[in-house]
Amino acid sequence: MLPIYIDDSNGVAKAMNFTFTKISLPILITPKPFELLKILEQLKDSPINYNLLLQNIPDIDFSRLRNMDEIMGAIDDDLADSIHLLEWLYCVSYKGVWDTFHPSRSWSTSRKIWSMANHIKPLKHFLFWNLVLTYSGNENSKLTDSLVNSFQASTFKDLEDVRIINIINILTCESSSINIAKISQKYSLTPQDLFSSLKLPIYGIEPLTSAYNNIANLFINTNNPSSSQVQWLLDCLDQMSVKQEIEAVNKLLIAIGSEIVIHHPALVMWITTKYSQSNDNNYWFELSTDAREALRKWQGVVNYSDFQRMVDIVLGHSEIRFQDHERRRLQNRQVFWSNYTDRFEQIRILLPKSSFANVQNSLNTKDICILEDDGVETEICIFDFKDWLLVEFFRGEGSETRIFPKTIEIEKKLLQDKHLSASQIHNLGGEIHDHLKYWQHDCVKWLRKMDICPNEDITMFKITPYKKLVYNHDSGLPELSQDQKWERREKLTRWERSRH
């Protein structure tokens, strides 16, 4: 209420009170340059070609960019080609404000924007990007309700669009994280790479982050996984959070048997490199007790497979001629060590130059070295049994097994020296075991004295490719008969005399 002074008929000013109605003017929405630049700054991670837009900004006369009413008028008149990309971004970003003043037109204009987006790729991806943010519960989405609710999947037919819409539909369901993981497995892409390949946001998408919680179980439930599926698993592990990775590795170690890992050494190598107890910078103590034991078995199985393959290669080498008893002896050693696969910590293979070219690309292990030439042609395998290092000489008169306590000096020499020869290993001494008749019975006892025992699940001990004997973890193998003992003793005596 304001006092207004008016002259009366006598010229005297009198104060009179008048009440005026308050006038509310509509908010004018105009695309000011700083607003548009702010939008651009927020779009750095969006599928819009941000750099291209920045390059074109100097060519844009901001004073001639239309306000929301003018842009909506162009949309109503189906003049999509007249709308600059920067105007589209402004339109989508501020449509929620415009809708509040034009509720009767909010739905129809939103439907037209979706229809036009089918022919304007940057706009379409910008809308999809924000629709994913919306259904992921991300507050950074720029879509107003009318744009969200007017979306119709049937409008889009391109293959890439169909895949994006599939993702969007998944995000609307409660089980979105597991379904994202399943799709990523189907396309052999990590969840993150799947979204990136479709130009969708990867940050702040909770179902995408949670999808990694399902990766290990999906792989475990895959029958006979291929090499590409193993690589998919490894790629996913690389993108997980530390907590997710540790949980996944624990699951994988406990659930996956040796029959799978023996064919996929890359998986064993990845986990061993990061989680092995021998690695100073690792997560060994984050593994459960069962997982640690499983990792030891994994390593042993892969190490044995290298030894097994090594024997097969040597036996099949066209330039190496074995006598029948030498061939049988080497095959029997191959079988014998299959009873100890859980005990191998690592393996090192030493080869003469004549064998190296035929072997180096056929084995999983990186620990392959060329022996120094000292005139002794033999392949050598060194097994790490935690507290002991065992050396197998494959052929020649020195075809034998030697074992050494794992001192720092011996470990450095046998596992790290790159200039070893067969003679140098012989000169280190060590306890020696033969491969004569019935050698397996004595070797089992010999190893037990050093606390090297067969795998815990062994009940039938493999003696040769065609023979097994009952094994008791308390008493070992059955005793040889008197005739067998006599025959072995006679051969052993002759063998020991020949060595002196």
Coordinates of C-alpha atoms in Angstrom, one line a residue, residues 310 314 320 348-357 359-360 367-382 391-396 398 413-428:
M310 CA 59.3 -81.7 -22.0
V314 CA 62.6 -85.2 -26.0
I320 CA 67.8 -88.4 -30.3
R348 CA 63.2 -74.5 -14.4
I349 CA 64.1 -76.2 -17.6
L350 CA 67.7 -76.3 -18.9
L351 CA 68.3 -77.4 -22.5
P352 CA 71.3 -78.1 -24.8
K353 CA 71.3 -75.9 -27.9
S354 CA 70.3 -78.9 -30.0
S355 CA 66.9 -79.1 -28.2
F356 CA 66.2 -75.5 -27.5
A357 CA 64.7 -74.6 -30.9
V359 CA 61.2 -76.8 -27.3
Q360 CA 61.0 -73.1 -26.5
D367 CA 62.1 -70.4 -17.0
I368 CA 63.8 -72.0 -19.9
C369 CA 67.6 -71.6 -20.3
I370 CA 70.3 -72.9 -22.7
L371 CA 72.9 -75.1 -21.0
E372 CA 76.6 -74.2 -21.4
D373 CA 78.2 -76.6 -23.7
D374 CA 80.4 -79.0 -21.7
G375 CA 80.1 -82.0 -24.0
V376 CA 77.2 -83.5 -22.0
E377 CA 74.0 -83.7 -24.1
T378 CA 71.0 -83.9 -21.8
E379 CA 67.9 -82.0 -20.9
I380 CA 67.5 -81.0 -17.2
C381 CA 64.5 -80.1 -15.1
I382 CA 64.8 -78.5 -11.7
V391 CA 67.3 -82.1 -10.4
E392 CA 66.3 -84.6 -13.1
F393 CA 68.9 -85.4 -15.8
F394 CA 67.1 -86.9 -18.8
R395 CA 69.6 -88.9 -20.6
G396 CA 73.2 -90.2 -20.8
G398 CA 74.3 -89.4 -15.7
K413 CA 72.9 -71.2 -8.6
L414 CA 70.2 -73.6 -9.7
L415 CA 67.3 -71.3 -10.2
Q416 CA 68.9 -68.0 -11.3
D417 CA 72.3 -68.7 -12.9
K418 CA 72.1 -68.3 -16.7
H419 CA 75.4 -70.0 -17.4
L420 CA 74.9 -73.4 -16.0
S421 CA 76.3 -76.6 -17.4
A422 CA 75.4 -80.2 -16.6
S423 CA 79.0 -80.7 -15.2
Q424 CA 78.6 -77.7 -12.9
I425 CA 75.4 -79.2 -11.4
H426 CA 77.2 -82.6 -11.0
N427 CA 80.0 -80.8 -9.1
L428 CA 77.5 -79.3 -6.6

